[in-house]
């Protein structure tokens, strides 16, 4: 088991601000928690927090993100965008596109599942959790947290994830190749800055286009579960609010704001 080498990440960065302030821990509660605290104390835009393991890794919808040491990537980036709070979902889409690019660069055939999962084949290998501190109607700062199952073996997935192991995978399992964690972290940080900069200058249109191209749900019959409600339809894309557009059997289009999607 090896800890992450900060220098091996830094020397691969071609960014202006992302990762220029970087904290690499062997263990934290959650990198999002640490990044939120740093941000509330004034840490600059682009600050990166990485940990080899997390004891309280958090996922979407209050779920846990299992974060064993020595194998994966747990990373959070502090952003200070001049952005209306309602556009926050687009930061998650920006992160998903960056993640997809970095995965492709690592030789993994991946696709995005709305809103923020990265699938390798049909199983989840990574997720994005964006958190935001709001001031008035604007984002004061945001923390984009990304967890990527890189080098977990089948055995580790089964041992760590128990019954959800059948829905999860890692880059190693999907591609048969071990991933250099520092090189992958640097590639992800580079992609994040590139995509974020594009979004801030060109707006939502290109992001919707790039995201849709990478989304594996488009044109497929899906089911979205949110609490007790289930909506079925063909996924057509996302709108300017970041909602998933589902064409139902009657032809009408429903906008879905939250939920878990499955291809049926
Ligand atoms: C999801 O539910 O799909 C989102 C998972 C996000 C996990 C990452 S790991 C790094 C960062 N720190 C956390 O506590 N969560 C995010």
mmCIF file of C-alpha atoms and ligand atoms in Angstrom:
data_model
loop_
_atom_site.group_PDB
_atom_site.id
_atom_site.type_symbol
_atom_site.label_atom_id
_atom_site.label_comp_id
_atom_site.label_asym_id
_atom_site.label_seq_id
_atom_site.Cartn_x
_atom_site.Cartn_y
_atom_site.Cartn_z
ATOM 1 C CA UNK A 1 0.000 0.000 0.000
ATOM 2 C CA UNK A 2 1.438 3.383 -0.956
ATOM 3 C CA UNK A 3 0.480 6.866 0.177
ATOM 4 C CA UNK A 4 -0.045 9.570 -2.392
ATOM 5 C CA UNK A 5 2.988 11.584 -3.444
ATOM 6 C CA UNK A 6 2.140 15.286 -3.588
ATOM 7 C CA UNK A 7 5.107 16.168 -5.811
ATOM 8 C CA UNK A 8 4.261 13.490 -8.360
ATOM 9 C CA UNK A 9 0.898 15.228 -8.771
ATOM 10 C CA UNK A 10 2.217 18.822 -8.770
ATOM 11 C CA UNK A 11 4.868 18.233 -11.422
ATOM 12 C CA UNK A 12 2.223 16.975 -13.871
ATOM 13 C CA UNK A 13 -0.078 19.995 -13.534
ATOM 14 C CA UNK A 14 -0.460 22.428 -16.414
ATOM 15 C CA UNK A 15 -2.995 24.606 -14.632
ATOM 16 C CA UNK A 16 -3.105 28.238 -13.662
ATOM 17 C CA UNK A 17 -4.960 27.995 -10.363
ATOM 18 C CA UNK A 18 -6.289 24.461 -9.863
ATOM 19 C CA UNK A 19 -3.989 22.516 -7.547
ATOM 20 C CA UNK A 20 -1.560 25.418 -7.075
ATOM 21 C CA UNK A 21 -2.596 25.237 -3.432
ATOM 22 C CA UNK A 22 -2.873 21.559 -2.619
ATOM 23 C CA UNK A 23 -3.265 19.536 0.574
ATOM 24 C CA UNK A 24 -2.554 15.804 0.482
ATOM 25 C CA UNK A 25 -3.572 13.884 3.585
ATOM 26 C CA UNK A 26 -3.136 10.240 4.463
ATOM 27 C CA UNK A 27 -6.532 10.171 6.183
ATOM 28 C CA UNK A 28 -9.362 12.669 6.669
ATOM 29 C CA UNK A 29 -13.002 12.445 7.673
ATOM 30 C CA UNK A 30 -14.026 13.673 4.234
ATOM 31 C CA UNK A 31 -12.103 15.756 1.697
ATOM 32 C CA UNK A 32 -15.330 17.739 1.123
ATOM 33 C CA UNK A 33 -15.537 18.441 4.852
ATOM 34 C CA UNK A 34 -11.860 19.547 4.925
ATOM 35 C CA UNK A 35 -12.304 21.674 1.777
ATOM 36 C CA UNK A 36 -15.437 23.352 3.182
ATOM 37 C CA UNK A 37 -13.517 24.289 6.299
ATOM 38 C CA UNK A 38 -10.570 25.608 4.279
ATOM 39 C CA UNK A 39 -12.939 27.575 2.027
ATOM 40 C CA UNK A 40 -14.752 29.137 4.973
ATOM 41 C CA UNK A 41 -11.320 30.261 6.216
ATOM 42 C CA UNK A 42 -10.528 31.946 2.884
ATOM 43 C CA UNK A 43 -8.634 29.267 0.912
ATOM 44 C CA UNK A 44 -8.181 30.424 -2.697
ATOM 45 C CA UNK A 45 -10.110 29.367 -5.784
ATOM 46 C CA UNK A 46 -8.639 26.146 -7.159
ATOM 47 C CA UNK A 47 -7.417 24.781 -3.823
ATOM 48 C CA UNK A 48 -7.297 20.977 -3.974
ATOM 49 C CA UNK A 49 -7.676 18.553 -1.079
ATOM 50 C CA UNK A 50 -6.749 14.905 -1.653
ATOM 51 C CA UNK A 51 -6.721 12.037 0.822
ATOM 52 C CA UNK A 52 -5.475 8.485 0.653
ATOM 53 C CA UNK A 53 -8.477 7.412 2.749
ATOM 54 C CA UNK A 54 -11.618 8.873 4.290
ATOM 55 C CA UNK A 55 -13.390 7.783 7.456
ATOM 56 C CA UNK A 56 -16.617 9.694 6.737
ATOM 57 C CA UNK A 57 -16.634 9.851 2.932
ATOM 58 C CA UNK A 58 -19.993 11.167 1.837
ATOM 59 C CA UNK A 59 -22.016 10.532 -1.284
ATOM 60 C CA UNK A 60 -25.129 11.933 -2.877
ATOM 61 C CA UNK A 61 -28.463 11.855 -1.031
ATOM 62 C CA UNK A 62 -26.823 11.402 2.392
ATOM 63 C CA UNK A 63 -25.182 8.119 1.392
ATOM 64 C CA UNK A 64 -21.734 6.978 2.502
ATOM 65 C CA UNK A 65 -18.800 6.825 0.115
ATOM 66 C CA UNK A 66 -16.560 3.960 1.150
ATOM 67 C CA UNK A 67 -12.995 5.141 1.043
ATOM 68 C CA UNK A 68 -10.352 2.521 1.840
ATOM 69 C CA UNK A 69 -6.642 3.483 1.711
ATOM 70 C CA UNK A 70 -4.010 2.706 -0.904
ATOM 71 C CA UNK A 71 -6.166 2.210 -3.968
ATOM 72 C CA UNK A 72 -8.550 5.014 -4.979
ATOM 73 C CA UNK A 73 -8.787 8.771 -5.419
ATOM 74 C CA UNK A 74 -10.748 11.049 -3.094
ATOM 75 C CA UNK A 75 -10.401 14.653 -4.170
ATOM 76 C CA UNK A 76 -12.176 17.967 -3.551
ATOM 77 C CA UNK A 77 -11.649 21.288 -5.287
ATOM 78 C CA UNK A 78 -12.668 24.689 -3.927
ATOM 79 C CA UNK A 79 -14.271 26.986 -6.497
ATOM 80 C CA UNK A 80 -15.205 30.624 -6.155
ATOM 81 C CA UNK A 81 -17.266 31.177 -9.306
ATOM 82 C CA UNK A 82 -19.285 34.307 -10.012
ATOM 83 C CA UNK A 83 -22.355 32.153 -10.558
ATOM 84 C CA UNK A 84 -26.034 32.273 -9.587
ATOM 85 C CA UNK A 85 -26.713 29.479 -7.088
ATOM 86 C CA UNK A 86 -29.335 28.014 -9.463
ATOM 87 C CA UNK A 87 -26.592 27.187 -11.976
ATOM 88 C CA UNK A 88 -24.721 25.021 -9.457
ATOM 89 C CA UNK A 89 -25.745 21.739 -11.200
ATOM 90 C CA UNK A 90 -23.617 22.815 -14.136
ATOM 91 C CA UNK A 91 -20.500 22.676 -12.006
ATOM 92 C CA UNK A 92 -21.321 19.007 -11.418
ATOM 93 C CA UNK A 93 -21.721 18.486 -15.176
ATOM 94 C CA UNK A 94 -18.378 20.227 -15.762
ATOM 95 C CA UNK A 95 -16.792 17.828 -13.237
ATOM 96 C CA UNK A 96 -18.435 14.794 -14.893
ATOM 97 C CA UNK A 97 -17.071 15.801 -18.295
ATOM 98 C CA UNK A 98 -13.576 16.292 -16.817
ATOM 99 C CA UNK A 99 -13.834 12.921 -15.091
ATOM 100 C CA UNK A 100 -14.935 11.244 -18.312
ATOM 101 C CA UNK A 101 -11.967 12.761 -20.179
ATOM 102 C CA UNK A 102 -9.500 11.676 -17.484
ATOM 103 C CA UNK A 103 -10.987 8.152 -17.496
ATOM 104 C CA UNK A 104 -10.675 7.949 -21.273
ATOM 105 C CA UNK A 105 -7.048 9.095 -20.964
ATOM 106 C CA UNK A 106 -6.486 6.235 -18.491
ATOM 107 C CA UNK A 107 -7.798 3.739 -21.056
ATOM 108 C CA UNK A 108 -11.220 3.227 -19.480
ATOM 109 C CA UNK A 109 -14.350 3.145 -21.645
ATOM 110 C CA UNK A 110 -16.719 5.210 -19.575
ATOM 111 C CA UNK A 111 -20.064 6.948 -19.812
ATOM 112 C CA UNK A 112 -21.948 9.432 -17.665
ATOM 113 C CA UNK A 113 -25.178 8.574 -15.891
ATOM 114 C CA UNK A 114 -27.341 11.514 -14.881
ATOM 115 C CA UNK A 115 -26.699 13.427 -12.811
ATOM 116 C CA UNK A 116 -23.189 12.668 -11.679
ATOM 117 C CA UNK A 117 -22.132 9.025 -11.918
ATOM 118 C CA UNK A 118 -19.315 7.750 -14.060
ATOM 119 C CA UNK A 119 -19.958 4.241 -15.308
ATOM 120 C CA UNK A 120 -17.331 1.855 -16.619
ATOM 121 C CA UNK A 121 -19.412 -0.581 -18.637
ATOM 122 C CA UNK A 122 -22.717 -0.744 -16.772
ATOM 123 C CA UNK A 123 -21.316 -0.307 -13.267
ATOM 124 C CA UNK A 124 -20.486 2.782 -11.255
ATOM 125 C CA UNK A 125 -16.780 3.579 -10.878
ATOM 126 C CA UNK A 126 -16.905 7.211 -9.725
ATOM 127 C CA UNK A 127 -19.216 9.907 -8.435
ATOM 128 C CA UNK A 128 -19.324 13.657 -7.921
ATOM 129 C CA UNK A 129 -20.718 15.488 -4.906
ATOM 130 C CA UNK A 130 -20.916 19.269 -5.237
ATOM 131 C CA UNK A 131 -21.601 21.336 -2.122
ATOM 132 C CA UNK A 132 -22.170 25.065 -1.987
ATOM 133 C CA UNK A 133 -22.176 27.955 0.463
ATOM 134 C CA UNK A 134 -24.713 30.497 -0.728
ATOM 135 C CA UNK A 135 -24.677 34.266 -0.186
ATOM 136 C CA UNK A 136 -27.905 35.921 -1.323
ATOM 137 C CA UNK A 137 -28.627 34.328 -4.708
ATOM 138 C CA UNK A 138 -25.002 33.652 -5.527
ATOM 139 C CA UNK A 139 -22.572 30.893 -4.749
ATOM 140 C CA UNK A 140 -20.066 32.176 -2.162
ATOM 141 C CA UNK A 141 -17.939 29.122 -2.750
ATOM 142 C CA UNK A 142 -18.408 25.590 -3.976
ATOM 143 C CA UNK A 143 -16.674 22.346 -3.173
ATOM 144 C CA UNK A 144 -16.580 19.744 -5.918
ATOM 145 C CA UNK A 145 -15.806 16.343 -4.436
ATOM 146 C CA UNK A 146 -14.940 13.392 -6.658
ATOM 147 C CA UNK A 147 -14.432 9.798 -5.610
ATOM 148 C CA UNK A 148 -12.951 7.373 -8.141
ATOM 149 C CA UNK A 149 -12.558 3.633 -7.639
ATOM 150 C CA UNK A 150 -9.204 3.197 -9.328
ATOM 151 C CA UNK A 151 -7.325 0.107 -8.219
ATOM 152 C CA UNK A 152 -9.826 -1.806 -6.094
ATOM 153 C CA UNK A 153 -9.900 -5.486 -6.987
ATOM 154 C CA UNK A 154 -13.102 -7.538 -7.271
ATOM 155 C CA UNK A 155 -12.328 -8.961 -3.856
ATOM 156 C CA UNK A 156 -11.903 -5.522 -2.295
ATOM 157 C CA UNK A 157 -15.133 -4.271 -3.891
ATOM 158 C CA UNK A 158 -17.027 -7.233 -2.457
ATOM 159 C CA UNK A 159 -15.436 -6.873 0.981
ATOM 160 C CA UNK A 160 -15.877 -3.086 1.214
ATOM 161 C CA UNK A 161 -19.220 -2.626 -0.484
ATOM 162 C CA UNK A 162 -21.128 -5.777 0.516
ATOM 163 C CA UNK A 163 -24.456 -6.027 -1.298
ATOM 164 C CA UNK A 164 -23.949 -2.934 -3.480
ATOM 165 C CA UNK A 165 -20.693 -4.439 -4.826
ATOM 166 C CA UNK A 166 -22.638 -5.887 -7.763
ATOM 167 C CA UNK A 167 -23.410 -2.325 -8.926
ATOM 168 C CA UNK A 168 -19.882 -0.978 -8.453
ATOM 169 C CA UNK A 169 -16.613 -1.425 -10.263
ATOM 170 C CA UNK A 170 -13.157 0.092 -10.484
ATOM 171 C CA UNK A 171 -10.942 1.193 -13.364
ATOM 172 C CA UNK A 172 -8.698 -1.806 -12.641
ATOM 173 C CA UNK A 173 -11.578 -4.274 -12.863
ATOM 174 C CA UNK A 174 -13.046 -2.570 -15.948
ATOM 175 C CA UNK A 175 -9.823 -2.206 -17.947
ATOM 176 C CA UNK A 176 -7.547 -4.884 -16.459
ATOM 177 C CA UNK A 177 -4.882 -2.234 -15.944
ATOM 178 C CA UNK A 178 -3.617 -0.637 -12.737
ATOM 179 C CA UNK A 179 -3.904 3.157 -12.738
ATOM 180 C CA UNK A 180 -1.103 5.454 -11.530
ATOM 181 C CA UNK A 181 -3.032 7.438 -8.913
ATOM 182 C CA UNK A 182 -0.846 10.557 -9.008
ATOM 183 C CA UNK A 183 -0.893 10.722 -12.825
ATOM 184 C CA UNK A 184 -4.660 10.258 -12.805
ATOM 185 C CA UNK A 185 -5.149 12.923 -10.111
ATOM 186 C CA UNK A 186 -3.079 15.406 -12.144
ATOM 187 C CA UNK A 187 -4.932 14.601 -15.350
ATOM 188 C CA UNK A 188 -8.267 15.105 -13.572
ATOM 189 C CA UNK A 189 -7.173 18.441 -12.071
ATOM 190 C CA UNK A 190 -5.935 19.605 -15.502
ATOM 191 C CA UNK A 191 -9.233 18.615 -17.110
ATOM 192 C CA UNK A 192 -11.260 20.249 -14.338
ATOM 193 C CA UNK A 193 -9.580 23.602 -14.862
ATOM 194 C CA UNK A 194 -9.896 23.365 -18.653
ATOM 195 C CA UNK A 195 -13.615 22.487 -18.574
ATOM 196 C CA UNK A 196 -14.407 24.966 -15.803
ATOM 197 C CA UNK A 197 -12.718 27.779 -17.730
ATOM 198 C CA UNK A 198 -14.685 26.865 -20.881
ATOM 199 C CA UNK A 199 -17.932 26.897 -18.904
ATOM 200 C CA UNK A 200 -17.236 30.260 -17.298
ATOM 201 C CA UNK A 201 -16.453 31.843 -20.663
ATOM 202 C CA UNK A 202 -18.851 30.027 -23.051
ATOM 203 C CA UNK A 203 -21.766 29.232 -20.724
ATOM 204 C CA UNK A 204 -24.137 26.294 -20.505
ATOM 205 C CA UNK A 205 -24.658 25.505 -24.215
ATOM 206 C CA UNK A 206 -21.307 23.789 -24.892
ATOM 207 C CA UNK A 207 -21.512 21.980 -21.533
ATOM 208 C CA UNK A 208 -24.964 20.582 -22.337
ATOM 209 C CA UNK A 209 -23.608 19.437 -25.704
ATOM 210 C CA UNK A 210 -20.438 17.840 -24.307
ATOM 211 C CA UNK A 211 -22.292 16.205 -21.437
ATOM 212 C CA UNK A 212 -25.006 14.786 -23.716
ATOM 213 C CA UNK A 213 -22.367 13.274 -26.003
ATOM 214 C CA UNK A 214 -20.884 11.385 -23.064
ATOM 215 C CA UNK A 215 -24.154 10.369 -21.398
ATOM 216 C CA UNK A 216 -25.010 6.687 -21.816
ATOM 217 C CA UNK A 217 -28.722 7.212 -21.128
ATOM 218 C CA UNK A 218 -29.659 9.232 -24.183
ATOM 219 C CA UNK A 219 -32.236 7.469 -26.356
ATOM 220 C CA UNK A 220 -32.667 4.699 -23.780
ATOM 221 C CA UNK A 221 -35.801 3.753 -21.887
ATOM 222 C CA UNK A 222 -35.090 4.612 -18.238
ATOM 223 C CA UNK A 223 -36.772 4.628 -14.866
ATOM 224 C CA UNK A 224 -36.175 7.374 -12.319
ATOM 225 C CA UNK A 225 -36.931 6.622 -8.661
ATOM 226 C CA UNK A 226 -37.329 9.399 -6.150
ATOM 227 C CA UNK A 227 -38.752 8.231 -2.834
ATOM 228 C CA UNK A 228 -41.928 6.322 -3.687
ATOM 229 C CA UNK A 229 -42.373 7.889 -7.117
ATOM 230 C CA UNK A 230 -41.187 6.158 -10.283
ATOM 231 C CA UNK A 231 -41.113 7.923 -13.669
ATOM 232 C CA UNK A 232 -40.454 6.046 -16.906
ATOM 233 C CA UNK A 233 -39.558 7.400 -20.307
ATOM 234 C CA UNK A 234 -36.884 7.802 -22.936
ATOM 235 C CA UNK A 235 -33.991 10.017 -21.819
ATOM 236 C CA UNK A 236 -33.557 12.903 -24.260
ATOM 237 C CA UNK A 237 -30.994 15.123 -22.572
ATOM 238 C CA UNK A 238 -30.758 17.871 -19.974
ATOM 239 C CA UNK A 239 -32.217 21.365 -19.972
ATOM 240 C CA UNK A 240 -30.833 24.711 -18.844
ATOM 241 C CA UNK A 241 -31.744 23.914 -15.235
ATOM 242 C CA UNK A 242 -29.762 20.658 -15.351
ATOM 243 C CA UNK A 243 -32.946 18.585 -15.217
ATOM 244 C CA UNK A 244 -33.160 15.276 -17.057
ATOM 245 C CA UNK A 245 -35.704 15.322 -19.899
ATOM 246 C CA UNK A 246 -37.801 12.177 -20.180
ATOM 247 C CA UNK A 247 -40.184 11.609 -23.085
ATOM 248 C CA UNK A 248 -43.079 9.593 -21.749
ATOM 249 C CA UNK A 249 -45.202 7.126 -23.746
ATOM 250 C CA UNK A 250 -47.896 9.751 -24.380
ATOM 251 C CA UNK A 251 -45.240 11.980 -26.008
ATOM 252 C CA UNK A 252 -45.069 14.628 -23.312
ATOM 253 C CA UNK A 253 -41.669 15.527 -21.854
ATOM 254 C CA UNK A 254 -41.178 15.477 -18.094
ATOM 255 C CA UNK A 255 -38.318 17.336 -16.407
ATOM 256 C CA UNK A 256 -36.719 15.382 -13.591
ATOM 257 C CA UNK A 257 -34.829 17.372 -10.948
ATOM 258 C CA UNK A 258 -33.659 14.612 -8.651
ATOM 259 C CA UNK A 259 -33.639 10.826 -8.317
ATOM 260 C CA UNK A 260 -31.809 7.619 -9.157
ATOM 261 C CA UNK A 261 -31.882 6.518 -12.790
ATOM 262 C CA UNK A 262 -31.737 2.998 -14.164
ATOM 263 C CA UNK A 263 -31.905 1.769 -17.757
ATOM 264 C CA UNK A 264 -34.868 -0.603 -18.089
HETATM 265 C C1 LIG B 1 -21.929 9.995 -5.245
HETATM 266 O O1 LIG B 1 -22.764 9.699 -4.383
HETATM 267 O O2 LIG B 1 -21.914 9.437 -6.342
HETATM 268 C C2 LIG B 1 -20.915 11.067 -4.974
HETATM 269 C C3 LIG B 1 -19.689 10.505 -4.287
HETATM 270 C C4 LIG B 1 -18.638 11.551 -4.012
HETATM 271 C C5 LIG B 1 -17.511 10.996 -3.176
HETATM 272 C C6 LIG B 1 -16.370 11.968 -3.055
HETATM 273 S S1 LIG B 1 -14.910 11.239 -2.413
HETATM 274 C C7 LIG B 1 -14.171 12.814 -2.296
HETATM 275 C C8 LIG B 1 -15.236 13.744 -1.761
HETATM 276 N N1 LIG B 1 -15.283 13.672 -0.320
HETATM 277 C C9 LIG B 1 -16.444 13.149 0.118
HETATM 278 O O3 LIG B 1 -16.746 12.968 1.311
HETATM 279 N N2 LIG B 1 -17.231 12.867 -0.927
HETATM 280 C C10 LIG B 1 -16.616 13.199 -2.189
#
